[in-house]
PDB file of C-alpha atoms in Angstrom:
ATOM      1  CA  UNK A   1     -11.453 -14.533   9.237  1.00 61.00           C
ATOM      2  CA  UNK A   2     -12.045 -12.462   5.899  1.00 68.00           C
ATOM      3  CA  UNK A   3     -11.542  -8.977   5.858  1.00 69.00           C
ATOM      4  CA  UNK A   4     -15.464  -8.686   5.204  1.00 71.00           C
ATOM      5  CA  UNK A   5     -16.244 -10.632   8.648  1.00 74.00           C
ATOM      6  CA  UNK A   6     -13.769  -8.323  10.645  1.00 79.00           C
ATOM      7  CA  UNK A   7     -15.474  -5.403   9.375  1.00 79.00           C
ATOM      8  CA  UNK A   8     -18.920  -6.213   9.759  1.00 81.00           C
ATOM      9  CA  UNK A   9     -18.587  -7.614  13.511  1.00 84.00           C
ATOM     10  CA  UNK A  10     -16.947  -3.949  14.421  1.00 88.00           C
ATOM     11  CA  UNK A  11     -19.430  -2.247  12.397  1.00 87.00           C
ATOM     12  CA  UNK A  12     -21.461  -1.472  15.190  1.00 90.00           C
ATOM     13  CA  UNK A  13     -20.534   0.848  18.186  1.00 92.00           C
ATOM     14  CA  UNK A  14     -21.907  -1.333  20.900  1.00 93.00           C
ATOM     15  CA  UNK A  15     -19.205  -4.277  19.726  1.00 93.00           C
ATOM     16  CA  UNK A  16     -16.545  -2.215  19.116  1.00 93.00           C
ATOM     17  CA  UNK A  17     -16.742  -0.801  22.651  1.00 95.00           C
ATOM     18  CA  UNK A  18     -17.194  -3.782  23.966  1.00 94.00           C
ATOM     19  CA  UNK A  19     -14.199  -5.288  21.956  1.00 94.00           C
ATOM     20  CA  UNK A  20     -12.015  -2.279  23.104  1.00 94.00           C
ATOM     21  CA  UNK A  21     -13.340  -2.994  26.947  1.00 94.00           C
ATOM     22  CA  UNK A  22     -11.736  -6.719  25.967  1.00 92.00           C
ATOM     23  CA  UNK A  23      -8.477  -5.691  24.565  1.00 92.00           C
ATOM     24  CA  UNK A  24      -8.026  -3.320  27.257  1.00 93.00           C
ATOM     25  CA  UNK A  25      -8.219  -6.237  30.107  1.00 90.00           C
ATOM     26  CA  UNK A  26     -11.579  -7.053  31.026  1.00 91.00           C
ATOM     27  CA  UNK A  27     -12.091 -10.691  30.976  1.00 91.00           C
ATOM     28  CA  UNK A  28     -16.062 -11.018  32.182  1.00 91.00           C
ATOM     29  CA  UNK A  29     -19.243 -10.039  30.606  1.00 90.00           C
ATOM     30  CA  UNK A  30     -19.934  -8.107  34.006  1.00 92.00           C
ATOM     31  CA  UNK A  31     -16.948  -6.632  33.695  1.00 93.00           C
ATOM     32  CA  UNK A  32     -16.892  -5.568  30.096  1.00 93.00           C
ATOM     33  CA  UNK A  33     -20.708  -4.358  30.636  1.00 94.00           C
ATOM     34  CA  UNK A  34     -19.435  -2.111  33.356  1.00 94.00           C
ATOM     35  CA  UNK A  35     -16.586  -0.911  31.939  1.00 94.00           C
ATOM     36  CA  UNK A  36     -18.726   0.045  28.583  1.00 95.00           C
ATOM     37  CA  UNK A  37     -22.168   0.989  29.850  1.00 95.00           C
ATOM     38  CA  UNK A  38     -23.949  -1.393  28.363  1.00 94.00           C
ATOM     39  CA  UNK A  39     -26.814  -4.234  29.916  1.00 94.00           C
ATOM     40  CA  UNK A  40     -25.801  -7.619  30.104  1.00 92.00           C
ATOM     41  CA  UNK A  41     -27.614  -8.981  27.433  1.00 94.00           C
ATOM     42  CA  UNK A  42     -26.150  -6.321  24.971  1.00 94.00           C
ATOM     43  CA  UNK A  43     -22.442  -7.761  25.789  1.00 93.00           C
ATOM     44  CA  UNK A  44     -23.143 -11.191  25.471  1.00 92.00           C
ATOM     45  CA  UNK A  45     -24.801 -10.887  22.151  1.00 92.00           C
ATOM     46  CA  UNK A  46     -21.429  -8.429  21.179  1.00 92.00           C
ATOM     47  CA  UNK A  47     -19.257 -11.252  22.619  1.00 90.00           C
ATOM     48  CA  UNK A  48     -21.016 -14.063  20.543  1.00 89.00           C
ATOM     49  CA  UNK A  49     -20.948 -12.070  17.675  1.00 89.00           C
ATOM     50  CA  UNK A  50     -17.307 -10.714  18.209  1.00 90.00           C
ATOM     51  CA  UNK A  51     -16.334 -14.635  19.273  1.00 87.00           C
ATOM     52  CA  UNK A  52     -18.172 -15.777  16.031  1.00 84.00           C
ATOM     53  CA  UNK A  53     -15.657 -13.550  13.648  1.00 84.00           C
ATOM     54  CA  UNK A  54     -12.919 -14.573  15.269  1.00 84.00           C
ATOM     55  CA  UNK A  55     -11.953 -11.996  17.165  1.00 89.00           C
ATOM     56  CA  UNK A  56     -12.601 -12.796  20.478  1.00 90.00           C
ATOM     57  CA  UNK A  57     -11.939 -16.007  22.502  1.00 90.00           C
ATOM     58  CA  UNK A  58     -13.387 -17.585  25.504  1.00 84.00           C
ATOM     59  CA  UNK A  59     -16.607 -16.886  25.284  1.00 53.00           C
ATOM     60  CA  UNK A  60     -17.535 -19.010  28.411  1.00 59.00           C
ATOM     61  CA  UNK A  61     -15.009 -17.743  31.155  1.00 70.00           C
ATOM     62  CA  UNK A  62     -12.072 -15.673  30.497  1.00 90.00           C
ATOM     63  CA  UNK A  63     -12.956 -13.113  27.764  1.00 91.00           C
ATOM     64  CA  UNK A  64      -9.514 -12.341  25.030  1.00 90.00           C
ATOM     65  CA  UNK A  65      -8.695 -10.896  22.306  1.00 89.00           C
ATOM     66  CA  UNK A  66      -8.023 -13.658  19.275  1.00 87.00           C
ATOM     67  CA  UNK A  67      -4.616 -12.322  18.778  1.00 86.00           C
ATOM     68  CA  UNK A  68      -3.561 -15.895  16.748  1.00 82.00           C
ATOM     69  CA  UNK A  69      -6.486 -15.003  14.774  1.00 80.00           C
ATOM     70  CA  UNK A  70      -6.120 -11.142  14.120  1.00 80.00           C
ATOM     71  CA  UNK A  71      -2.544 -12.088  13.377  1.00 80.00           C
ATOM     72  CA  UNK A  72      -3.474 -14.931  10.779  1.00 77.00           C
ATOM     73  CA  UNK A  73      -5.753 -12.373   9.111  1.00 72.00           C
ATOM     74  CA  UNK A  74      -3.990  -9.432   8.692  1.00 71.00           C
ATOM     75  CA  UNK A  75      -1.174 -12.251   6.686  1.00 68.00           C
ATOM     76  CA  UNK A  76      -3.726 -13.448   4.642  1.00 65.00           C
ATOM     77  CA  UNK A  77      -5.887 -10.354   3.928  1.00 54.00           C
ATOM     78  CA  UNK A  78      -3.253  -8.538   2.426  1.00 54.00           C
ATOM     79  CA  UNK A  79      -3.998  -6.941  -0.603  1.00 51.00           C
ATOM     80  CA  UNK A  80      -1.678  -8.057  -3.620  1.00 49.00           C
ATOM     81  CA  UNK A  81       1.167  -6.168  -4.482  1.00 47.00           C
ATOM     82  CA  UNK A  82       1.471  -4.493  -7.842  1.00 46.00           C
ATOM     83  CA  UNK A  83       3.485  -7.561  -9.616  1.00 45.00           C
ATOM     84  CA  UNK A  84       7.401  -6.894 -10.428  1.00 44.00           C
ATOM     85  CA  UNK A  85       7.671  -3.750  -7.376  1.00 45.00           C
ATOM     86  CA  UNK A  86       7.034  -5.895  -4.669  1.00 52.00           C
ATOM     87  CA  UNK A  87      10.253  -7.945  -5.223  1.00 72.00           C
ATOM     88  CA  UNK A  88      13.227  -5.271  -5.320  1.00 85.00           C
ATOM     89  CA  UNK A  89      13.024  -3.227  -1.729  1.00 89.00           C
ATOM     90  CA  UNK A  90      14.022  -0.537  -3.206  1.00 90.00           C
ATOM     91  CA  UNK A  91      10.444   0.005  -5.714  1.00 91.00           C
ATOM     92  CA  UNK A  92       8.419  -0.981  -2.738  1.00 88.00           C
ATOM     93  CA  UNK A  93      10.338   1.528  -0.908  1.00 88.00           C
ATOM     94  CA  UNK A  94       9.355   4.314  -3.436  1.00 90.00           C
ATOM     95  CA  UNK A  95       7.090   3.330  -5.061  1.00 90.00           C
ATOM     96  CA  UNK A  96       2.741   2.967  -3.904  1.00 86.00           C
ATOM     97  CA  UNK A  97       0.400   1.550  -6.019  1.00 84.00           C
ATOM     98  CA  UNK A  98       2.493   2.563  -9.230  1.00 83.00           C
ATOM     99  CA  UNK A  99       2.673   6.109  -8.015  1.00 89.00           C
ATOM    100  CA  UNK A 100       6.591   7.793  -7.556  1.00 90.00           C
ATOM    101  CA  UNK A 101       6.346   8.453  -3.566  1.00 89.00           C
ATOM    102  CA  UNK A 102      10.301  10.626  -3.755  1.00 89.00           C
ATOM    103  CA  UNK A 103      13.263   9.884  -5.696  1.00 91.00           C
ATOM    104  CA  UNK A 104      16.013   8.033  -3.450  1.00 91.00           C
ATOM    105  CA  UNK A 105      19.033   9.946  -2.887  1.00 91.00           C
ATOM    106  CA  UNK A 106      21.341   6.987  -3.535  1.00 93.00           C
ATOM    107  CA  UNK A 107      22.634   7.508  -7.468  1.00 93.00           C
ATOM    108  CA  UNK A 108      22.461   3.429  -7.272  1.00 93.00           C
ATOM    109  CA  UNK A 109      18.720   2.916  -6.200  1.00 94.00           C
ATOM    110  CA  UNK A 110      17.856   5.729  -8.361  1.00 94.00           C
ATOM    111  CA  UNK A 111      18.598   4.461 -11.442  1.00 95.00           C
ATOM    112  CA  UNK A 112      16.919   0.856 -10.094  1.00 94.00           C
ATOM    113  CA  UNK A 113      13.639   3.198  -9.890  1.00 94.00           C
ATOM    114  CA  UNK A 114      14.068   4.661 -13.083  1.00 95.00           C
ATOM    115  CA  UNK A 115      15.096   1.563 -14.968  1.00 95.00           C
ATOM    116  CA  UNK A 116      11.580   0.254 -13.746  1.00 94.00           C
ATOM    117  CA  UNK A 117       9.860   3.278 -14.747  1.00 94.00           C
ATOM    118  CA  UNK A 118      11.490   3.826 -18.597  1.00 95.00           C
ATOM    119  CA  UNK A 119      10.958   0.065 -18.772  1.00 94.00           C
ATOM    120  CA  UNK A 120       6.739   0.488 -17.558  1.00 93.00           C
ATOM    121  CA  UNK A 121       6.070   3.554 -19.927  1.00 93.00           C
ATOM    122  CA  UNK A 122       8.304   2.748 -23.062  1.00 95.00           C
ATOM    123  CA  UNK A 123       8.887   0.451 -25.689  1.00 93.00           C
ATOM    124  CA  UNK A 124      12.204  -0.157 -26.848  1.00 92.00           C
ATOM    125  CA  UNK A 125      12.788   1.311 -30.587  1.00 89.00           C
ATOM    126  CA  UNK A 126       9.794   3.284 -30.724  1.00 93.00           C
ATOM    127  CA  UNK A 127      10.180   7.284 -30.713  1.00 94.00           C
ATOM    128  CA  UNK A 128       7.882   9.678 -28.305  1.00 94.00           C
ATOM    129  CA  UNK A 129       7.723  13.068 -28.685  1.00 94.00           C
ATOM    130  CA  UNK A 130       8.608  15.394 -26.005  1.00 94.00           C
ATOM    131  CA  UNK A 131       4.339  15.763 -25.212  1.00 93.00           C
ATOM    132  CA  UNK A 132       4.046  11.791 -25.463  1.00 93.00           C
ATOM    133  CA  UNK A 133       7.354  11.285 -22.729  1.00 94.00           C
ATOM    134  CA  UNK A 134       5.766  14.288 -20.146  1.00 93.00           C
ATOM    135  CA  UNK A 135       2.324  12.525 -20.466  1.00 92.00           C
ATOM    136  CA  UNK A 136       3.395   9.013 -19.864  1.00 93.00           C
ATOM    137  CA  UNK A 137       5.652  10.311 -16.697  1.00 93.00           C
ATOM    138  CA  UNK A 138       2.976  12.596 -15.300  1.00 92.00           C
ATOM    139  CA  UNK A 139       1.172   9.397 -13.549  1.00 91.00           C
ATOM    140  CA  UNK A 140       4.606   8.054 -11.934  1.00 92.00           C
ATOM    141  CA  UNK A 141       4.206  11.758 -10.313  1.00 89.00           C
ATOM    142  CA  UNK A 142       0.515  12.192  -8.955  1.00 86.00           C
ATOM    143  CA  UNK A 143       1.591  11.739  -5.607  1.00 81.00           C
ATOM    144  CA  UNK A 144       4.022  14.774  -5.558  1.00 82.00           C
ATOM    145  CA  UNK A 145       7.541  12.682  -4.731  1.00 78.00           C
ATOM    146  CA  UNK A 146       8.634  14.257  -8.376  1.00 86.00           C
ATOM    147  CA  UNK A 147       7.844  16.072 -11.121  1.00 90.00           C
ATOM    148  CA  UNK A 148       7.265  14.588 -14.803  1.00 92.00           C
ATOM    149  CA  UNK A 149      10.332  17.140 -16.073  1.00 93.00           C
ATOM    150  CA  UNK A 150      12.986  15.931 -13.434  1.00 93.00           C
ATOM    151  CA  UNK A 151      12.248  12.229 -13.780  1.00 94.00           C
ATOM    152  CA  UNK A 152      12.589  12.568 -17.888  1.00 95.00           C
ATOM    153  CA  UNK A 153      16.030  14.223 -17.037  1.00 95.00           C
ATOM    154  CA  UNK A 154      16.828  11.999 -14.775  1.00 95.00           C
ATOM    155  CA  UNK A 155      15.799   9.132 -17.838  1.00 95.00           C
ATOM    156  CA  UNK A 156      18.014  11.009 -20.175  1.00 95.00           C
ATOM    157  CA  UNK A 157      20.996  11.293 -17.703  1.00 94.00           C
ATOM    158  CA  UNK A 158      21.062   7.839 -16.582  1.00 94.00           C
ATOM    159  CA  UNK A 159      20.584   6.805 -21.036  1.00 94.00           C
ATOM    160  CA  UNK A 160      17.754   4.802 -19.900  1.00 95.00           C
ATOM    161  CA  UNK A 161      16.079   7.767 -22.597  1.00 96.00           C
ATOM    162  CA  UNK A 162      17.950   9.379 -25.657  1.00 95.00           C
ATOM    163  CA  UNK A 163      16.772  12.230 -26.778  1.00 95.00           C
ATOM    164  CA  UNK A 164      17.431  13.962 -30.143  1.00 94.00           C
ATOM    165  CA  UNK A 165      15.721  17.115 -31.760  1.00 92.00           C
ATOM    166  CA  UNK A 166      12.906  16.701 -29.392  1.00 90.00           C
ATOM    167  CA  UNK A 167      11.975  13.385 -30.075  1.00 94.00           C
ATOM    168  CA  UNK A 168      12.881  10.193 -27.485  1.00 95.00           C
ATOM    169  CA  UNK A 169      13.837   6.919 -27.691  1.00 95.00           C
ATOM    170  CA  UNK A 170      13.866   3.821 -25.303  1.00 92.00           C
ATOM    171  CA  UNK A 171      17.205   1.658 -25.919  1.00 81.00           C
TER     172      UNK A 171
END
């Protein structure tokens, strides 16, 4: 089941009721077309449908939910992780889609997060202005865990950054 078929057989009210009416124990077409208002013709085009996208099994007697199924897609419809964060807990942790979430407590994980972040925005040997540093760490902080300021502090304390008459350095 693709992410694209699970959406498009709950599109419609009249299935997703009828899918609810499932999940929440009815196991007829009678019953789920009492339980959901609906004429019996309308439920056993929903179940066909809803049994067709893999959502619902037994079709013939005793009406389920496909949990094997729903299981199997929610593994395999995943959307990729950003590559490198996804691997070390502690970016997934604070990290979402390349956006700072907060800055962990933990002086150890910290500088984990801010090893990946000087080693994302600068190259080694090359010198940034102070303007160039704040606008390369302003997009680690759209989300609000930080400010661009405290994370280039952070960078300078942890000599992940050096900085010297205004102008910084990756080592």
């Amino acid at each position: 089941m693709t992410t694209h078929a699970l959406a498009g057989a709950l599109a419609d009210d009249g299935r997703r009721r009828i899918f609810a009416a499932i999940v929440l124990g009815a196991t007829s077409a009678t019953e789920v077309a009492q339980r959901v208002g609906l004429s019996a013709r309308v439920v056993l085009t929903g179940v066909r449908r809803l049994a067709d996208a893999g959502l619902v099994v037994g079709a013939d007697g005793a009406l389920a939910a496909d949990e094997a199924s729903l299981r199997a897609a929610a593994r395999d419809n995943r959307p990729p992780d950003d590559a490198g964060p996804a691997t070390d807990p502690v970016l997934r942790t604070f990290l979402r889609a390349g956006v700072l979430v907060s800055l962990p407590a933990q002086p150890s994980r910290r500088r984990v997060l801010l090893r990946h972040i000087a080693e994302q925005s600068f190259e080694p040997g090359t010198r940034y202005p102070e303007r160039a540093v704040d606008d390369a760490l302003k997009p680690w902080c759209a989300a609000g865990g930080s400010d661009h300021a405290t994370l280039r502090r952070y960078l300078i304390d942890e000599q992940l950054l050096t900085r010297e008459r205004g102008i910084y350095q990756r080592l």
